[in-house]
């Protein structure tokens, strides 16, 4: 059976459409399926729509979070709930072409354990957004060792991969990179990002920045190493200045150079603060992980278990 995992946050207009499109598709292709909606603490009637969809089709089920826990948590909740021997992550706004799921499913049948959906282009987005997304992916790609530039959450993964991901004890996950990290026999399917079916994107610059920072820190300790590198560079710089200052002192010009003092103070103060911030962020991460709170809390569920 194929499980389709659909995180939905304020998607009341799209739930019915997504459920209908997918079930018609799978029925016509004779693929046994289940559709799992995860209502990520929506403030609109998303859950009501999920209940309706579950009534109309017994293959649809849904869970509802007690509040908004984010798409990552929703994906993991979906993986936890799914009974299929493979699962696809799908966006509720139908930005991923449903037809591609069939293609992925066939590749899975051929023995691939991870089928990555790769964007052939980034669907719209402002200039700033694209610039931001590009630099974020460049950083992540370096540390995962795979080009993440055009990856998406649109993937099909085998039961083995699902179980491997679910067994990870960490709370702060980055699904998109984890499927690469996990290894397994993988292949790619290209797709074109469609326009959103209804409603607005749930992301804004602040949410995206948080998401980027949280994903970078959950995947790499490079910022910590960067702190060391900055420290070394500054030390070299200061060594040069120290020599210059001493030479000037010996030559009797020591009263000058007040500007240098101010600049140095600012530079050192600033970089120390920044370094502390970076280290603090990682400590916060450790603190969060150590607390071991659940990734999400389920408040309601509908459909067969
Ligand atoms: N989503 C979610 N929780 C959130 C934000 C988004 O479950 O906090 C879901 C959303 O309902 C959608 C998917 O994640 O199904 C992708 O979100 P969106 O379309 O807003 O992002 P974009 O396509 O613009 O990257
Ligand atoms: Mg979208």
Short mmCIF file of C-alpha atoms and ligand atoms in Angstrom, two decimals:
data_model
loop_
_atom_site.label_atom_id
_atom_site.label_comp_id
_atom_site.label_asym_id
_atom_site.label_seq_id
_atom_site.Cartn_x
_atom_site.Cartn_y
_atom_site.Cartn_z
CA UNK A 1 0.00 0.00 0.00
CA UNK A 2 1.05 3.53 -0.79
CA UNK A 3 0.65 6.13 1.96
CA UNK A 4 0.33 9.76 0.96
CA UNK A 5 1.26 12.15 3.73
CA UNK A 6 -0.18 15.63 3.42
CA UNK A 7 0.70 18.32 5.95
CA UNK A 8 -2.00 20.97 5.94
CA UNK A 9 -1.92 24.31 7.67
CA UNK A 10 -4.86 26.60 6.99
CA UNK A 11 -5.71 24.76 3.81
CA UNK A 12 -9.53 24.51 4.09
CA UNK A 13 -9.91 25.30 0.40
CA UNK A 14 -7.47 22.65 -0.75
CA UNK A 15 -8.18 19.57 1.40
CA UNK A 16 -11.22 18.34 -0.53
CA UNK A 17 -9.57 19.03 -3.85
CA UNK A 18 -6.37 17.22 -2.89
CA UNK A 19 -8.24 14.20 -1.51
CA UNK A 20 -10.45 13.95 -4.59
CA UNK A 21 -7.66 14.38 -7.13
CA UNK A 22 -5.46 11.79 -5.46
CA UNK A 23 -8.07 9.14 -4.80
CA UNK A 24 -9.39 9.36 -8.37
CA UNK A 25 -5.86 9.02 -9.65
CA UNK A 26 -5.00 5.99 -7.53
CA UNK A 27 -8.30 4.30 -8.25
CA UNK A 28 -7.80 4.69 -11.97
CA UNK A 29 -4.28 3.26 -11.67
CA UNK A 30 -5.39 0.44 -9.34
CA UNK A 31 -2.93 1.34 -6.64
CA UNK A 32 -3.91 0.51 -3.05
CA UNK A 33 -3.52 3.73 -1.09
CA UNK A 34 -4.21 5.67 2.05
CA UNK A 35 -4.19 9.44 2.40
CA UNK A 36 -3.12 10.89 5.72
CA UNK A 37 -3.86 14.54 6.36
CA UNK A 38 -2.01 16.20 9.19
CA UNK A 39 -3.76 19.32 10.35
CA UNK A 40 -0.88 21.34 11.72
CA UNK A 41 -2.93 23.36 14.22
CA UNK A 42 -4.86 25.26 11.55
CA UNK A 43 -6.96 28.22 12.56
CA UNK A 44 -9.55 27.70 9.85
CA UNK A 45 -11.85 24.79 9.01
CA UNK A 46 -9.10 22.49 7.74
CA UNK A 47 -9.88 19.74 10.25
CA UNK A 48 -13.58 19.84 9.41
CA UNK A 49 -12.70 19.44 5.75
CA UNK A 50 -10.44 16.49 6.60
CA UNK A 51 -13.31 14.84 8.51
CA UNK A 52 -15.58 15.31 5.51
CA UNK A 53 -12.98 13.83 3.19
CA UNK A 54 -12.54 10.87 5.56
CA UNK A 55 -16.28 10.28 5.51
CA UNK A 56 -16.41 10.35 1.75
CA UNK A 57 -13.47 7.98 1.31
CA UNK A 58 -12.49 5.28 3.79
CA UNK A 59 -8.90 5.45 2.60
CA UNK A 60 -8.57 8.95 3.97
CA UNK A 61 -7.61 9.55 7.56
CA UNK A 62 -6.48 12.56 9.47
CA UNK A 63 -4.86 13.75 12.66
CA UNK A 64 -4.93 17.16 14.17
CA UNK A 65 -2.17 18.76 16.21
CA UNK A 66 -2.99 20.67 19.35
CA UNK A 67 -1.19 23.68 17.88
CA UNK A 68 1.07 24.60 14.97
CA UNK A 69 4.19 22.45 15.24
CA UNK A 70 5.52 23.09 11.74
CA UNK A 71 5.72 21.08 8.57
CA UNK A 72 8.68 18.97 9.72
CA UNK A 73 6.69 17.66 12.69
CA UNK A 74 3.70 17.10 10.46
CA UNK A 75 5.77 14.97 8.09
CA UNK A 76 7.06 12.86 10.96
CA UNK A 77 3.58 12.46 12.40
CA UNK A 78 2.46 11.26 8.98
CA UNK A 79 5.29 8.75 8.81
CA UNK A 80 4.39 7.52 12.26
CA UNK A 81 0.73 7.06 11.30
CA UNK A 82 1.24 5.46 7.94
CA UNK A 83 0.74 1.74 7.38
CA UNK A 84 1.95 1.63 3.78
CA UNK A 85 5.01 -0.15 2.49
CA UNK A 86 6.07 3.15 0.97
CA UNK A 87 5.07 6.76 1.57
CA UNK A 88 4.96 9.96 -0.45
CA UNK A 89 5.07 13.44 1.06
CA UNK A 90 2.69 15.70 -0.80
CA UNK A 91 1.77 19.37 -0.41
CA UNK A 92 -1.85 20.18 0.24
CA UNK A 93 -1.78 23.06 -2.26
CA UNK A 94 -1.20 20.63 -5.16
CA UNK A 95 2.02 22.36 -6.14
CA UNK A 96 3.49 18.94 -6.82
CA UNK A 97 2.00 17.27 -9.90
CA UNK A 98 -0.06 14.25 -8.69
CA UNK A 99 0.73 12.33 -11.86
CA UNK A 100 4.39 12.18 -10.74
CA UNK A 101 3.42 10.03 -7.76
CA UNK A 102 2.56 7.25 -10.18
CA UNK A 103 5.96 7.61 -11.81
CA UNK A 104 7.62 7.47 -8.39
CA UNK A 105 5.56 4.46 -7.41
CA UNK A 106 6.68 2.60 -10.51
CA UNK A 107 10.33 3.39 -9.74
CA UNK A 108 9.76 2.09 -6.23
CA UNK A 109 8.35 -1.11 -7.69
CA UNK A 110 11.56 -1.35 -9.72
CA UNK A 111 13.48 -1.52 -6.46
CA UNK A 112 14.43 2.05 -5.60
CA UNK A 113 14.07 2.86 -1.92
CA UNK A 114 14.12 6.65 -2.15
CA UNK A 115 12.66 8.56 -5.09
CA UNK A 116 13.47 12.24 -4.83
CA UNK A 117 11.26 14.83 -6.49
CA UNK A 118 13.58 17.41 -8.03
CA UNK A 119 12.33 20.80 -9.14
CA UNK A 120 13.11 21.60 -12.72
CA UNK A 121 12.54 25.26 -11.86
CA UNK A 122 11.59 27.19 -8.75
CA UNK A 123 7.92 28.07 -9.07
CA UNK A 124 7.75 31.87 -8.96
CA UNK A 125 8.79 33.56 -5.75
CA UNK A 126 10.20 37.06 -5.43
CA UNK A 127 13.80 37.97 -6.22
CA UNK A 128 14.64 38.17 -2.51
CA UNK A 129 13.06 34.81 -1.85
CA UNK A 130 15.02 33.13 -4.62
CA UNK A 131 18.29 34.72 -3.51
CA UNK A 132 17.61 33.63 0.03
CA UNK A 133 16.64 30.11 -0.92
CA UNK A 134 19.72 29.81 -3.15
CA UNK A 135 22.21 30.80 -0.47
CA UNK A 136 20.51 28.59 2.07
CA UNK A 137 20.71 25.56 -0.17
CA UNK A 138 24.30 26.31 -1.10
CA UNK A 139 25.27 26.14 2.57
CA UNK A 140 23.27 22.99 3.24
CA UNK A 141 24.52 21.31 0.05
CA UNK A 142 28.13 21.75 1.13
CA UNK A 143 27.54 19.91 4.34
CA UNK A 144 25.31 17.17 3.13
CA UNK A 145 27.60 16.64 0.20
CA UNK A 146 24.68 16.54 -2.23
CA UNK A 147 23.37 19.32 -4.40
CA UNK A 148 20.25 20.38 -2.56
CA UNK A 149 19.55 23.37 -4.81
CA UNK A 150 16.45 21.91 -6.39
CA UNK A 151 15.30 19.38 -3.82
CA UNK A 152 11.87 19.47 -2.29
CA UNK A 153 9.86 17.60 0.31
CA UNK A 154 8.19 15.74 -2.53
CA UNK A 155 9.66 12.25 -2.10
CA UNK A 156 8.66 8.65 -2.05
CA UNK A 157 10.39 6.56 0.57
CA UNK A 158 10.34 2.87 1.31
CA UNK A 159 9.21 1.37 4.63
CA UNK A 160 12.87 0.68 5.51
CA UNK A 161 13.74 4.36 5.11
CA UNK A 162 10.65 5.41 7.05
CA UNK A 163 11.60 3.17 9.94
CA UNK A 164 15.18 4.44 9.85
CA UNK A 165 14.03 8.05 9.97
CA UNK A 166 11.49 7.36 12.70
CA UNK A 167 14.13 5.74 14.83
CA UNK A 168 16.20 8.93 14.92
CA UNK A 169 16.04 10.28 18.45
CA UNK A 170 16.54 13.93 17.49
CA UNK A 171 13.68 16.42 17.68
CA UNK A 172 14.99 19.01 15.24
CA UNK A 173 14.88 17.25 11.94
CA UNK A 174 15.29 18.36 8.36
CA UNK A 175 13.46 15.79 6.31
CA UNK A 176 14.71 16.99 2.95
CA UNK A 177 18.35 16.41 3.83
CA UNK A 178 17.78 13.38 6.05
CA UNK A 179 16.62 11.25 3.16
CA UNK A 180 19.99 11.91 1.49
CA UNK A 181 21.82 11.36 4.71
CA UNK A 182 20.12 8.01 5.28
CA UNK A 183 21.68 6.63 2.12
CA UNK A 184 19.68 3.82 0.49
CA UNK A 185 19.18 3.14 -3.15
CA UNK A 186 17.82 6.37 -4.57
CA UNK A 187 16.83 7.94 -7.84
CA UNK A 188 15.26 11.19 -8.99
CA UNK A 189 12.18 12.36 -10.78
CA UNK A 190 12.01 15.86 -12.23
CA UNK A 191 8.88 17.90 -11.83
CA UNK A 192 7.70 21.39 -12.48
CA UNK A 193 6.36 23.32 -9.51
CA UNK A 194 2.75 24.27 -10.19
CA UNK A 195 0.99 27.39 -9.02
CA UNK A 196 -0.68 27.08 -5.64
CA UNK A 197 -4.26 25.75 -6.01
CA UNK A 198 -5.85 28.14 -3.49
CA UNK A 199 -4.74 30.42 -0.71
CA UNK A 200 -1.36 31.91 0.12
CA UNK A 201 2.03 30.40 0.90
CA UNK A 202 2.49 29.88 4.63
CA UNK A 203 6.01 31.21 4.60
CA UNK A 204 7.31 34.69 5.20
CA UNK A 205 10.84 35.97 5.53
CA UNK A 206 10.95 35.60 9.32
CA UNK A 207 9.59 32.05 9.25
CA UNK A 208 11.99 31.18 6.45
CA UNK A 209 14.99 32.62 8.26
CA UNK A 210 14.12 30.64 11.37
CA UNK A 211 13.64 27.54 9.27
CA UNK A 212 16.99 28.04 7.52
CA UNK A 213 18.92 28.71 10.74
CA UNK A 214 17.29 25.80 12.51
CA UNK A 215 18.03 23.44 9.63
CA UNK A 216 21.62 24.54 9.25
CA UNK A 217 22.30 24.12 12.95
CA UNK A 218 20.52 20.79 13.09
CA UNK A 219 22.66 19.50 10.24
CA UNK A 220 26.10 20.94 10.72
CA UNK A 221 28.41 22.40 13.32
CA UNK A 222 30.16 24.51 10.69
CA UNK A 223 29.11 27.83 12.26
CA UNK A 224 31.03 26.78 15.37
CA UNK A 225 34.11 26.09 13.29
CA UNK A 226 33.58 29.39 11.52
CA UNK A 227 33.90 31.08 14.91
CA UNK A 228 37.35 29.54 15.31
CA UNK A 229 38.37 30.61 11.82
CA UNK A 230 37.20 34.18 12.44
CA UNK A 231 39.18 34.12 15.68
CA UNK A 232 42.36 33.05 13.89
CA UNK A 233 41.93 35.66 11.16
CA UNK A 234 41.42 38.36 13.77
CA UNK A 235 44.47 37.17 15.67
CA UNK A 236 46.66 37.50 12.56
CA UNK A 237 45.21 40.93 11.90
CA UNK A 238 45.92 41.96 15.47
CA UNK A 239 49.49 40.64 15.30
CA UNK A 240 50.15 42.95 12.35
CA UNK A 241 48.62 45.88 14.18
CA UNK A 242 50.59 45.06 17.32
CA UNK A 243 53.86 45.25 15.42
CA UNK A 244 52.83 48.51 13.82
CA UNK A 245 51.83 50.00 17.18
CA UNK A 246 55.11 48.97 18.80
CA UNK A 247 57.14 50.41 15.93
CA UNK A 248 55.24 53.66 16.24
CA UNK A 249 55.78 53.68 20.00
CA UNK A 250 59.51 53.20 19.60
CA UNK A 251 59.62 55.97 17.02
CA UNK A 252 57.73 58.25 19.39
CA UNK A 253 54.33 58.62 17.62
CA UNK A 254 52.31 56.74 20.18
CA UNK A 255 49.73 59.41 20.97
CA UNK A 256 48.01 58.90 17.62
CA UNK A 257 45.90 55.98 16.55
CA UNK A 258 42.80 56.61 18.60
CA UNK A 259 40.65 55.72 15.61
CA UNK A 260 42.38 52.38 15.45
CA UNK A 261 41.55 51.76 19.10
CA UNK A 262 37.88 52.47 18.54
CA UNK A 263 37.77 50.33 15.39
CA UNK A 264 39.52 47.48 17.13
CA UNK A 265 37.20 47.65 20.10
CA UNK A 266 34.17 47.55 17.83
CA UNK A 267 35.59 44.72 15.77
CA UNK A 268 36.55 42.60 18.73
CA UNK A 269 33.41 43.38 20.69
CA UNK A 270 31.24 42.63 17.68
CA UNK A 271 32.91 39.38 16.79
CA UNK A 272 32.91 38.19 20.40
CA UNK A 273 29.20 38.86 20.69
CA UNK A 274 28.55 37.11 17.42
CA UNK A 275 30.62 34.12 18.45
CA UNK A 276 28.79 33.94 21.76
CA UNK A 277 25.51 34.10 19.90
CA UNK A 278 26.46 31.19 17.66
CA UNK A 279 27.65 29.11 20.60
CA UNK A 280 24.55 30.10 22.56
CA UNK A 281 22.37 28.91 19.71
CA UNK A 282 23.95 25.48 19.78
CA UNK A 283 23.61 25.30 23.56
CA UNK A 284 19.94 26.15 23.14
CA UNK A 285 19.68 23.29 20.67
CA UNK A 286 21.30 20.91 23.14
CA UNK A 287 18.91 22.13 25.81
CA UNK A 288 15.92 21.52 23.56
CA UNK A 289 17.07 18.05 22.63
CA UNK A 290 17.90 17.12 26.21
CA UNK A 291 14.42 18.06 27.37
CA UNK A 292 13.20 15.39 25.00
CA UNK A 293 9.76 16.87 24.44
CA UNK A 294 7.65 15.16 21.80
CA UNK A 295 7.83 16.50 18.25
CA UNK A 296 4.09 17.11 18.26
CA UNK A 297 0.94 16.56 20.28
CA UNK A 298 -2.10 15.03 18.66
CA UNK A 299 -5.45 16.35 19.80
CA UNK A 300 -7.91 14.70 17.44
CA UNK A 301 -7.98 11.95 14.87
CA UNK A 302 -10.39 10.69 12.26
CA UNK A 303 -10.51 7.56 10.10
CA UNK A 304 -9.34 4.05 10.75
CA UNK A 305 -6.18 3.59 12.74
N1 LIG B 1 2.53 23.60 6.16
C1 LIG B 1 2.39 23.01 7.41
N2 LIG B 1 2.76 23.71 8.53
C2 LIG B 1 3.26 24.98 8.45
C3 LIG B 1 3.43 25.56 7.17
C4 LIG B 1 3.05 24.84 6.06
O1 LIG B 1 1.94 21.88 7.51
O2 LIG B 1 3.57 25.57 9.50
C5 LIG B 1 2.13 22.84 4.95
C6 LIG B 1 1.16 23.57 4.04
O3 LIG B 1 -0.17 23.38 4.42
C7 LIG B 1 1.45 22.95 2.69
C8 LIG B 1 2.92 22.63 2.77
O4 LIG B 1 3.27 22.63 4.15
O5 LIG B 1 0.72 21.74 2.49
C9 LIG B 1 3.77 23.61 1.99
O6 LIG B 1 3.48 24.92 2.44
P1 LIG B 1 3.39 26.16 1.46
O7 LIG B 1 2.64 25.79 0.22
O8 LIG B 1 2.85 27.29 2.25
O9 LIG B 1 4.92 26.39 1.14
P2 LIG B 1 5.59 26.68 -0.28
O10 LIG B 1 4.94 25.76 -1.26
O11 LIG B 1 5.33 28.10 -0.55
O12 LIG B 1 7.03 26.37 -0.05
MG1 LIG B 2 3.09 25.44 -1.60
#
